[in-house]
Short mmCIF file of C-alpha atoms in Angstrom, two decimals:
data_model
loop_
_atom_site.label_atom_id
_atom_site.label_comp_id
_atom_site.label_asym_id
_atom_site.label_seq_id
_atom_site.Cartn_x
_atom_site.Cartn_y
_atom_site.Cartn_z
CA UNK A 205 17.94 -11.00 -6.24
CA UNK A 206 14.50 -12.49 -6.12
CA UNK A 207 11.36 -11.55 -8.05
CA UNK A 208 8.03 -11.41 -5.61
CA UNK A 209 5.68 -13.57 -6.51
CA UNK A 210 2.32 -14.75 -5.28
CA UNK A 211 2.35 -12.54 -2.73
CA UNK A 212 -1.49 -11.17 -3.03
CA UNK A 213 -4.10 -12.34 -0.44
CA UNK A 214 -7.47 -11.37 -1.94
CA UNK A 215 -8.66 -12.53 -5.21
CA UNK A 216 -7.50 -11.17 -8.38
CA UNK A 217 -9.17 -7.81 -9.50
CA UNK A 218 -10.65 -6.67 -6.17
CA UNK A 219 -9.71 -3.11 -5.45
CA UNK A 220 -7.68 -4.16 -2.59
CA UNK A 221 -5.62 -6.67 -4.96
CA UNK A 222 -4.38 -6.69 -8.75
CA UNK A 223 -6.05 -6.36 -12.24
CA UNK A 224 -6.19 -9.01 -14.19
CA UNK A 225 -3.41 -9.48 -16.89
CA UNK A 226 -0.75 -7.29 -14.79
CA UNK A 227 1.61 -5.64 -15.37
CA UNK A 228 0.06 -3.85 -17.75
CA UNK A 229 1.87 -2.67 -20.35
CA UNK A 230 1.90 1.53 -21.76
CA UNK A 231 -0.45 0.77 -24.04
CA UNK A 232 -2.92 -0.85 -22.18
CA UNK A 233 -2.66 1.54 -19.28
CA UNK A 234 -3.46 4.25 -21.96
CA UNK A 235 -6.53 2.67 -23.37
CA UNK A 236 -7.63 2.18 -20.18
CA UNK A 237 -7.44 5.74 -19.42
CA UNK A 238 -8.86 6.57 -22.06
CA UNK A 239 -12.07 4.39 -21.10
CA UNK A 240 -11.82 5.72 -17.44
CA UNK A 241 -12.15 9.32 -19.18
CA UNK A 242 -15.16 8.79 -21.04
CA UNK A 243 -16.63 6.53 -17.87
CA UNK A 244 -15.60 9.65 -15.42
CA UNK A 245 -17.23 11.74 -17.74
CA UNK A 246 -21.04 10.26 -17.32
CA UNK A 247 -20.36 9.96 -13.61
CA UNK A 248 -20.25 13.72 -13.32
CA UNK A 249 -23.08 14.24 -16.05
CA UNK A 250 -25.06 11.55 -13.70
CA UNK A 251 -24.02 14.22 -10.80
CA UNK A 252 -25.35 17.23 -12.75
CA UNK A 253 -21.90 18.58 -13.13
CA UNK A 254 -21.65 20.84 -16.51
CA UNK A 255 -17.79 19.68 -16.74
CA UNK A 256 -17.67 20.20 -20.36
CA UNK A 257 -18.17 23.84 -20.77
CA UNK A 258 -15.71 24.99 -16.98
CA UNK A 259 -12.69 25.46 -18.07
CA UNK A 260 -12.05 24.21 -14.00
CA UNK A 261 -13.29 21.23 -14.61
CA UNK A 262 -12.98 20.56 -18.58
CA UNK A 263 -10.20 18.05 -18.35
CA UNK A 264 -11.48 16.59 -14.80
CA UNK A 265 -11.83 13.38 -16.42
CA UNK A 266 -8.81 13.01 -17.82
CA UNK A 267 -7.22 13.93 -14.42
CA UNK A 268 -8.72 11.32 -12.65
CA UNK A 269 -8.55 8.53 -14.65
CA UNK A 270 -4.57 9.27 -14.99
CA UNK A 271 -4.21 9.94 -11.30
CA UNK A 272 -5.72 6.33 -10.31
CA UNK A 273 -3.71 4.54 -12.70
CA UNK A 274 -0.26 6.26 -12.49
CA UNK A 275 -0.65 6.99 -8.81
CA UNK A 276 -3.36 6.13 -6.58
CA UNK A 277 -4.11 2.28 -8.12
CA UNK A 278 -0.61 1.61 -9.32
CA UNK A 279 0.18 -1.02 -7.37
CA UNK A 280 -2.67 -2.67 -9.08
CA UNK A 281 -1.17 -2.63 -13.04
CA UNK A 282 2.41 -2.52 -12.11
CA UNK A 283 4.60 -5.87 -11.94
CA UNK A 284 5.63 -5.97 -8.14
CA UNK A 285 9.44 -5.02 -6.79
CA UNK A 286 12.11 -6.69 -7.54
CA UNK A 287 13.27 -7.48 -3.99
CA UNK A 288 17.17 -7.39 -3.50
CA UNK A 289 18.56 -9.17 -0.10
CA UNK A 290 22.20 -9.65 1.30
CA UNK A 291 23.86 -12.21 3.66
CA UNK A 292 23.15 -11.37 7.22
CA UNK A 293 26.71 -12.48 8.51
CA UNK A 294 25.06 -13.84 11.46
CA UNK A 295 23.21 -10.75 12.02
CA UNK A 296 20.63 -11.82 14.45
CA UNK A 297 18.94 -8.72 15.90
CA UNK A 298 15.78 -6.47 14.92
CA UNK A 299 15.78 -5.03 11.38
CA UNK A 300 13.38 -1.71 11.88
CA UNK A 301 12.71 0.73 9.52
CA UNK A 302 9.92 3.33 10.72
CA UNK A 303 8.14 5.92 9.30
CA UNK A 304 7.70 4.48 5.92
CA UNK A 305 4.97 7.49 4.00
CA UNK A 306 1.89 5.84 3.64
CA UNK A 307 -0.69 7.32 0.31
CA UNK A 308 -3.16 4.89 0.21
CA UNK A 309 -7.26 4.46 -0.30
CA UNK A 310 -10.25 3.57 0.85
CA UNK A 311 -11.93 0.96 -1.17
CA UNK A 312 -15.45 2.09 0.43
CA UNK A 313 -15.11 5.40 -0.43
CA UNK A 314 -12.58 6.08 -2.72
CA UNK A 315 -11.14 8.97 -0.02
CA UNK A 316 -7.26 8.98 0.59
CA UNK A 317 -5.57 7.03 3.51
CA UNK A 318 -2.27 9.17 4.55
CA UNK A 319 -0.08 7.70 7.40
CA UNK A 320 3.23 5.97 8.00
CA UNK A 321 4.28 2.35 8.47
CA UNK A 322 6.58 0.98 10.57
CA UNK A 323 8.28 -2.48 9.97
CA UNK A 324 10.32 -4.61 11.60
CA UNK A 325 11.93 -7.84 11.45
CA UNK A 326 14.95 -10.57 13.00
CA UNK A 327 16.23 -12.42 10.11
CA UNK A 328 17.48 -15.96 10.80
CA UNK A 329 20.86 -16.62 12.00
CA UNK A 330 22.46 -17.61 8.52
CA UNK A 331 19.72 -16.18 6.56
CA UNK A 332 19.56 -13.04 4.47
CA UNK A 333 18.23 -9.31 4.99
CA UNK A 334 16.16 -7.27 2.69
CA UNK A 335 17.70 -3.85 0.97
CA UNK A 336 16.68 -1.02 2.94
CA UNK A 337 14.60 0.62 0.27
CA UNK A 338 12.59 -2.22 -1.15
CA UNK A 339 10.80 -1.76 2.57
CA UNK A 340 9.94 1.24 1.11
CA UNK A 341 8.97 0.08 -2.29
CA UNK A 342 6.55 -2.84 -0.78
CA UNK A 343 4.54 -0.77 1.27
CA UNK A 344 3.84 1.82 -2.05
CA UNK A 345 3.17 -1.55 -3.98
CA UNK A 346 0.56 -2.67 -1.55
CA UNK A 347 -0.50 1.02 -0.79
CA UNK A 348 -1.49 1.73 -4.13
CA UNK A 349 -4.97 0.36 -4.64
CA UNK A 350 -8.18 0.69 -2.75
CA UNK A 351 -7.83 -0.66 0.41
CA UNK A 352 -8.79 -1.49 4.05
CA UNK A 353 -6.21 -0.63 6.60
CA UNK A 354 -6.74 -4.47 8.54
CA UNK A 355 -5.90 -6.32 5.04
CA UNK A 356 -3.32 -3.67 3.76
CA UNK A 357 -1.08 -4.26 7.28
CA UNK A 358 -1.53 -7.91 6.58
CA UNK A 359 -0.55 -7.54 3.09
CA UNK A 360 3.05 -5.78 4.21
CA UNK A 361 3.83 -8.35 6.74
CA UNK A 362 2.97 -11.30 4.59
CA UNK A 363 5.07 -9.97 2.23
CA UNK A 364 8.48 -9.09 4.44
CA UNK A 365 7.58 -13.16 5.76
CA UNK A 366 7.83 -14.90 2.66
CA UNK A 367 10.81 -13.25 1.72
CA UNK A 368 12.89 -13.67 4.36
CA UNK A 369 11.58 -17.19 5.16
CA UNK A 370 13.71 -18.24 7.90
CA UNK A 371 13.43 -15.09 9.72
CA UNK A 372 12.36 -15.07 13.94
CA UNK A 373 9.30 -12.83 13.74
CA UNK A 374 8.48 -9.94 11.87
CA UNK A 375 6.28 -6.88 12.89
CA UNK A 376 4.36 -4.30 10.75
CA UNK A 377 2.34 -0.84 12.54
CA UNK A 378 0.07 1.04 10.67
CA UNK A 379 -1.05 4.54 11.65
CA UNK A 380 -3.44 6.65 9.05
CA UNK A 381 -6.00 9.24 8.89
CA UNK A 382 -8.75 8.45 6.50
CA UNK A 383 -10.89 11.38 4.45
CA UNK A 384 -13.15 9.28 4.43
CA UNK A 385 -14.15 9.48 8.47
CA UNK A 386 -13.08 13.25 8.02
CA UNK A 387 -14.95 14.64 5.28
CA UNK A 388 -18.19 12.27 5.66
CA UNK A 389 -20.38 10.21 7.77
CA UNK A 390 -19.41 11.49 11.31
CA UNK A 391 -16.94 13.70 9.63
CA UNK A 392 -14.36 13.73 12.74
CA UNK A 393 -11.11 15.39 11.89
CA UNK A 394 -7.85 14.39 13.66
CA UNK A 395 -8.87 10.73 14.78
CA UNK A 396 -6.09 8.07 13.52
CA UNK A 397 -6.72 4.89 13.34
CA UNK A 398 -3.57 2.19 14.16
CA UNK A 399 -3.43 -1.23 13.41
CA UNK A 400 -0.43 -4.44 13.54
CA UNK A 401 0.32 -7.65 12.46
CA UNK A 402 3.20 -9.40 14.89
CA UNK A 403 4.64 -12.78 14.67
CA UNK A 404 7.43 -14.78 15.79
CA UNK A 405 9.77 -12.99 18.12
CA UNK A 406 7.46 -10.32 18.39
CA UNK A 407 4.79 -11.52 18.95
CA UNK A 408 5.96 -14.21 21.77
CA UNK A 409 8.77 -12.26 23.46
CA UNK A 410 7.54 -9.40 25.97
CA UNK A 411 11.39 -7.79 25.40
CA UNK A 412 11.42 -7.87 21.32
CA UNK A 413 7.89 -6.56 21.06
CA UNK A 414 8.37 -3.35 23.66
CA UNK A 415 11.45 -3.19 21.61
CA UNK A 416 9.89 -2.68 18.58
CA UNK A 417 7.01 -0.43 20.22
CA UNK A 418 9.93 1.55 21.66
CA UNK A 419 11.96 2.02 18.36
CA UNK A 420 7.98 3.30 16.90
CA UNK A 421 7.54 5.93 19.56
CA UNK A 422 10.08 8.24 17.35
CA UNK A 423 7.51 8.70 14.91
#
């Protein structure tokens, strides 16, 4: 069992990385909602918006402030995953796990980023492999906070890296939609954006990395 640490590659409290004095405990998540209401509350009365007196949008506030730190900017308060990994038994071939749900968002805009991930990696020959689902878990942990798509695929892969540390290349693919291309700006609906980080094995070996981009084609 290992505990991931110092794992974060941007500087503590940027949207895109973690709030100072995480995890946060119940308490201070609530008083922080509770500031995020009232703070939510001027935004819209900046906007014109008489929230106070539509019953649609009464409790707005509230709603957002709970929804970006319980869901959308978890990753920033929570402590990250405790990361379980097993003896490879001289398991020496790709790891891949594709298809991972992506809910993510835009630090420019604040608009959702909705895609999967793909991940992949060749553990060393007397080294150890990661439990299936804490793939899973590190992508929500570095999905949840405002992000950019480059830095967030960078993130994952940095992460899978340093904790299998004598692994032989390791491989994460990106592929979103982001609201905030579709509902603003040029506002182009359907365009996807895709983006990787390969190293190692993949990145050096024609075979392993058209192996990989073969295994990704099923999603």
């Amino acid at each position: 069992m290992k505990n991931i640490v110092n794992l974060e590659l941007v500087k503590e409290g940027f949207a895109n990385g973690v709030a100072e004095g995480r995890p946060l405990t119940e308490k201070e998540k609530e008083l922080m909602i509770m500031d995020a209401t009232d703070a939510f509350g001027k935004f819209l009365d900046a906007l014109k918006v008489d929230w106070k007196n539509d019953p649609n949008s009464d409790k707005t506030p509230l709603r957002v402030a709970k929804a970006y730190v319980n869901d959308l900017w978890s990753g920033r308060y929570e402590a990250p995953p405790s990361i379980t990994t097993f003896p490879s038994d001289g398991y020496d071939g790709m790891v891949f796990e594709g298809g991972i749900p992506l809910t993510s968002m835009c630090s420019h805009h604040h608009q959702t980023i909705m895609g999967k991930v793909h991940v992949a990696y060749i553990p060393g020959k007397e080294g150890n492999v990661i439990g299936l689902s804490k793939l899973n878990r590190l992508v929500e942990h570095f999905g949840r906070r405002g992000a950019i798509q480059e830095q967030l695929t960078v993130a994952i892969h940095n992460a899978i890296d340093t904790i299998i540390s004598d692994n032989q290349g390791v491989a994460v693919m990106i592929e979103a939609t982001h609201n905030c291309v579709q509902c603003r700006g040029v506002k182009h609906g359907g365009a996807s954006m895709k983006t990787s980080k390969l190293t190692g094995a993949f990145k050096d070996d024609a075979a392993t990395r058209n192996e990989y981009y073969e295994f990704a084609k099923g999603y």
